[in-house]
């Protein structure tokens, strides 16, 4: 089902501020500037629902978006952004860790990787962390418009190898610019967040 309704529900920096746990959610994690907020806008067909920026470090809070009144997408601040101070970086790390480790309605974390680049040390670290917490298995290759069709396949193979993905793990290429990949991803998100009654 296409996304018909999407709204920011809540902006949080600590658990007391998270929205009530009435629906399941999937979060977007990835390096700063990888395209997390742009992907949210692509999926929801809204140009400015999530703020995007050419310079890294745009999203600094945990942003909960309610989708079709049936699940949430959670936009997280990016990691690996060199220009913030050490203390701020530690603060962000703790904020994200607390969310990932305590949020009971979180069913999966989609790890975003720029299709042009080999997953970095930070990406590998993040992915192992997700594996440890049982939140892994969905990778989104962003900015697919930046490479040719042939390179795209090679790049996905490289992502699979570097993150040591298994055959069951999903990699979906998307382009917010060319508006591709969103239908497949929406289907996956809907399946993941269906109520387990
Ligand atoms: N060509 C191309 N550019 C993209 C795509 N998605 C995002 N961008 C660009 O990448 C930059 C960063 O996008 P954001 O969506 O703000 O990235 P983010 O991951 O939310 O970044 P932080 O909030 O800093 O963590 C912007 O200049 C976007 O226009 C895409 O699919 N194709
Ligand atoms: Mg962002």
Tab-separated table of C-alpha atoms and ligand atoms in Angstrom:
chain	number	residue	atom	x	y	z
A	1	UNK	CA	0.000	0.000	0.000
A	2	UNK	CA	1.458	3.410	-0.815
A	3	UNK	CA	2.039	5.751	2.071
A	4	UNK	CA	-0.975	8.022	2.217
A	5	UNK	CA	-0.438	9.632	5.537
A	6	UNK	CA	2.785	10.624	7.262
A	7	UNK	CA	3.382	13.037	10.075
A	8	UNK	CA	6.074	13.833	12.554
A	9	UNK	CA	4.749	12.466	15.804
A	10	UNK	CA	7.519	13.223	18.203
A	11	UNK	CA	11.054	14.570	18.540
A	12	UNK	CA	13.010	13.040	21.389
A	13	UNK	CA	16.395	13.020	23.049
A	14	UNK	CA	15.463	10.715	25.978
A	15	UNK	CA	13.053	7.813	26.644
A	16	UNK	CA	10.500	9.889	28.573
A	17	UNK	CA	9.884	11.741	25.332
A	18	UNK	CA	9.332	8.705	23.078
A	19	UNK	CA	5.773	8.260	21.778
A	20	UNK	CA	3.514	5.576	23.296
A	21	UNK	CA	4.138	2.019	22.172
A	22	UNK	CA	0.941	1.425	20.188
A	23	UNK	CA	2.573	0.503	16.858
A	24	UNK	CA	5.848	-1.115	15.728
A	25	UNK	CA	8.663	0.888	14.214
A	26	UNK	CA	11.754	0.628	12.012
A	27	UNK	CA	14.653	3.064	12.446
A	28	UNK	CA	17.084	4.388	9.835
A	29	UNK	CA	20.748	4.326	10.832
A	30	UNK	CA	23.786	5.323	8.834
A	31	UNK	CA	26.621	7.748	8.402
A	32	UNK	CA	25.817	11.393	8.438
A	33	UNK	CA	24.871	12.582	4.943
A	34	UNK	CA	24.090	9.064	3.656
A	35	UNK	CA	20.512	10.098	2.882
A	36	UNK	CA	18.353	8.945	5.832
A	37	UNK	CA	16.129	12.014	5.905
A	38	UNK	CA	15.890	12.144	2.091
A	39	UNK	CA	14.753	8.524	2.075
A	40	UNK	CA	12.020	9.335	4.550
A	41	UNK	CA	10.792	12.092	2.272
A	42	UNK	CA	10.923	9.744	-0.724
A	43	UNK	CA	8.907	7.048	1.041
A	44	UNK	CA	6.291	9.474	2.250
A	45	UNK	CA	6.208	11.442	-0.980
A	46	UNK	CA	6.784	14.654	0.925
A	47	UNK	CA	9.512	17.099	-0.027
A	48	UNK	CA	10.147	18.601	3.352
A	49	UNK	CA	8.770	16.270	6.009
A	50	UNK	CA	12.301	15.564	7.247
A	51	UNK	CA	14.905	18.294	6.933
A	52	UNK	CA	17.802	17.446	4.658
A	53	UNK	CA	21.091	19.166	4.110
A	54	UNK	CA	24.182	19.056	1.942
A	55	UNK	CA	26.342	19.363	5.025
A	56	UNK	CA	26.487	16.442	7.449
A	57	UNK	CA	25.039	16.543	10.951
A	58	UNK	CA	21.607	17.859	10.037
A	59	UNK	CA	19.478	15.505	12.116
A	60	UNK	CA	20.389	15.825	15.787
A	61	UNK	CA	17.403	14.309	17.545
A	62	UNK	CA	15.431	11.068	17.346
A	63	UNK	CA	12.511	11.860	15.067
A	64	UNK	CA	9.454	9.602	15.062
A	65	UNK	CA	7.211	9.675	11.980
A	66	UNK	CA	3.810	8.014	12.065
A	67	UNK	CA	2.950	6.307	8.783
A	68	UNK	CA	-0.590	5.432	7.609
A	69	UNK	CA	-1.487	5.326	11.289
A	70	UNK	CA	-0.086	1.789	11.342
A	71	UNK	CA	3.670	1.967	11.931
A	72	UNK	CA	6.542	4.389	12.525
A	73	UNK	CA	9.763	5.237	10.771
A	74	UNK	CA	12.388	6.680	13.078
A	75	UNK	CA	15.031	9.003	11.652
A	76	UNK	CA	18.231	8.933	13.717
A	77	UNK	CA	21.203	11.314	13.768
A	78	UNK	CA	24.052	10.090	11.582
A	79	UNK	CA	27.366	8.799	12.880
A	80	UNK	CA	30.908	9.404	11.663
A	81	UNK	CA	30.538	13.147	11.450
A	82	UNK	CA	33.978	14.531	12.245
A	83	UNK	CA	33.069	18.143	12.838
A	84	UNK	CA	31.157	17.800	16.085
A	85	UNK	CA	32.973	17.984	19.402
A	86	UNK	CA	33.997	14.818	21.211
A	87	UNK	CA	31.561	15.498	24.051
A	88	UNK	CA	28.685	16.051	21.663
A	89	UNK	CA	29.551	12.891	19.785
A	90	UNK	CA	29.534	10.884	23.043
A	91	UNK	CA	26.180	12.437	23.975
A	92	UNK	CA	24.664	11.470	20.594
A	93	UNK	CA	26.100	7.978	20.820
A	94	UNK	CA	24.480	7.470	24.221
A	95	UNK	CA	21.174	8.899	23.009
A	96	UNK	CA	21.082	6.488	20.052
A	97	UNK	CA	22.284	3.508	22.091
A	98	UNK	CA	19.641	4.091	24.740
A	99	UNK	CA	16.979	4.186	22.048
A	100	UNK	CA	18.210	1.069	20.232
A	101	UNK	CA	18.650	-0.938	23.410
A	102	UNK	CA	15.461	-0.044	25.261
A	103	UNK	CA	12.771	0.578	22.689
A	104	UNK	CA	10.447	-2.399	22.764
A	105	UNK	CA	8.430	-1.537	19.670
A	106	UNK	CA	11.578	-1.329	17.520
A	107	UNK	CA	11.530	-4.390	15.231
A	108	UNK	CA	14.381	-3.605	12.846
A	109	UNK	CA	17.044	-1.042	12.036
A	110	UNK	CA	17.639	-0.385	8.369
A	111	UNK	CA	21.317	0.332	7.853
A	112	UNK	CA	21.877	2.843	5.065
A	113	UNK	CA	25.062	2.668	2.994
A	114	UNK	CA	26.030	5.040	0.187
A	115	UNK	CA	26.093	2.833	-2.929
A	116	UNK	CA	29.303	4.478	-4.146
A	117	UNK	CA	31.358	3.556	-1.114
A	118	UNK	CA	32.576	0.399	0.491
A	119	UNK	CA	31.041	0.178	3.991
A	120	UNK	CA	33.381	2.016	6.362
A	121	UNK	CA	34.737	0.863	9.726
A	122	UNK	CA	31.919	2.786	11.382
A	123	UNK	CA	29.346	1.030	9.178
A	124	UNK	CA	30.792	-2.369	10.038
A	125	UNK	CA	30.814	-1.493	13.730
A	126	UNK	CA	27.212	-0.319	13.549
A	127	UNK	CA	26.110	-3.415	11.692
A	128	UNK	CA	27.770	-5.761	14.222
A	129	UNK	CA	26.076	-3.810	16.973
A	130	UNK	CA	22.731	-4.348	15.247
A	131	UNK	CA	23.508	-8.046	14.859
A	132	UNK	CA	24.326	-8.305	18.552
A	133	UNK	CA	20.949	-6.789	19.396
A	134	UNK	CA	19.030	-8.827	16.810
A	135	UNK	CA	18.042	-5.753	14.795
A	136	UNK	CA	20.028	-6.517	11.617
A	137	UNK	CA	19.089	-7.928	8.209
A	138	UNK	CA	17.965	-4.912	6.215
A	139	UNK	CA	20.441	-2.753	4.309
A	140	UNK	CA	19.507	0.135	2.051
A	141	UNK	CA	21.965	1.243	-0.626
A	142	UNK	CA	21.345	4.973	-1.089
A	143	UNK	CA	22.040	7.381	-3.957
A	144	UNK	CA	21.648	4.599	-6.536
A	145	UNK	CA	21.402	7.299	-9.237
A	146	UNK	CA	25.116	7.991	-8.763
A	147	UNK	CA	26.218	4.704	-10.362
A	148	UNK	CA	25.446	2.806	-13.562
A	149	UNK	CA	23.264	-0.289	-13.552
A	150	UNK	CA	26.316	-2.512	-13.906
A	151	UNK	CA	28.177	-0.796	-11.074
A	152	UNK	CA	25.083	-1.060	-8.938
A	153	UNK	CA	25.250	-4.863	-8.925
A	154	UNK	CA	28.962	-4.795	-8.124
A	155	UNK	CA	28.428	-2.348	-5.350
A	156	UNK	CA	25.653	-4.412	-3.772
A	157	UNK	CA	27.932	-7.438	-3.907
A	158	UNK	CA	30.658	-5.434	-2.174
A	159	UNK	CA	28.225	-4.327	0.529
A	160	UNK	CA	27.101	-7.937	1.048
A	161	UNK	CA	30.692	-9.134	1.331
A	162	UNK	CA	31.947	-6.341	3.578
A	163	UNK	CA	29.072	-6.619	6.042
A	164	UNK	CA	29.137	-10.439	5.733
A	165	UNK	CA	25.429	-10.598	4.972
A	166	UNK	CA	23.651	-13.920	4.679
A	167	UNK	CA	21.351	-14.847	1.805
A	168	UNK	CA	18.265	-14.013	3.859
A	169	UNK	CA	19.438	-10.466	4.465
A	170	UNK	CA	17.896	-7.858	2.215
A	171	UNK	CA	19.702	-5.110	0.310
A	172	UNK	CA	17.486	-2.572	-1.444
A	173	UNK	CA	18.948	0.111	-3.730
A	174	UNK	CA	17.064	3.411	-3.619
A	175	UNK	CA	17.375	6.842	-5.146
A	176	UNK	CA	15.676	9.835	-3.600
A	177	UNK	CA	16.704	11.847	-6.648
A	178	UNK	CA	15.312	9.509	-9.321
A	179	UNK	CA	12.584	8.257	-7.019
A	180	UNK	CA	13.319	4.550	-7.300
A	181	UNK	CA	13.263	1.624	-4.886
A	182	UNK	CA	10.587	3.000	-2.589
A	183	UNK	CA	7.807	0.514	-3.448
A	184	UNK	CA	9.905	-2.505	-2.581
A	185	UNK	CA	11.079	-0.873	0.635
A	186	UNK	CA	7.589	0.156	1.739
A	187	UNK	CA	6.451	-3.440	1.313
A	188	UNK	CA	9.291	-4.688	3.471
A	189	UNK	CA	8.592	-2.063	6.149
A	190	UNK	CA	4.902	-2.941	6.219
A	191	UNK	CA	5.618	-6.634	6.595
A	192	UNK	CA	8.120	-6.026	9.376
A	193	UNK	CA	5.793	-3.836	11.394
A	194	UNK	CA	2.600	-5.855	11.107
A	195	UNK	CA	1.070	-6.562	14.476
A	196	UNK	CA	1.998	-10.023	15.712
A	197	UNK	CA	-1.385	-10.903	17.143
B	1	LIG	N1	22.096	12.126	-5.851
B	1	LIG	C1	21.472	11.855	-4.722
B	1	LIG	N2	21.658	12.633	-3.635
B	1	LIG	C2	21.017	12.316	-2.492
B	1	LIG	C3	20.138	11.189	-2.406
B	1	LIG	N3	19.664	11.110	-1.142
B	1	LIG	C4	20.211	12.158	-0.467
B	1	LIG	N4	21.020	12.879	-1.257
B	1	LIG	C5	21.763	14.101	-0.877
B	1	LIG	O1	22.637	13.778	0.207
B	1	LIG	C6	22.704	14.855	1.141
B	1	LIG	C7	22.389	14.369	2.554
B	1	LIG	O2	21.044	13.948	2.631
B	1	LIG	P1	20.248	13.811	4.017
B	1	LIG	O3	18.976	13.123	3.682
B	1	LIG	O4	20.176	15.100	4.741
B	1	LIG	O5	21.239	12.813	4.819
B	1	LIG	P2	21.118	12.296	6.334
B	1	LIG	O6	21.602	10.876	6.326
B	1	LIG	O7	19.754	12.523	6.868
B	1	LIG	O8	22.190	13.204	7.094
B	1	LIG	P3	22.263	13.591	8.675
B	1	LIG	O9	20.925	14.091	9.093
B	1	LIG	O10	23.319	14.624	8.698
B	1	LIG	O11	22.687	12.338	9.400
B	1	LIG	C8	21.753	15.927	0.622
B	1	LIG	O12	22.512	16.868	-0.111
B	1	LIG	C9	20.826	15.159	-0.293
B	1	LIG	O13	20.278	15.948	-1.337
B	1	LIG	C10	19.947	10.391	-3.601
B	1	LIG	O14	19.220	9.397	-3.646
B	1	LIG	N5	20.628	10.770	-4.713
B	2	LIG	MG1	19.056	13.498	8.516
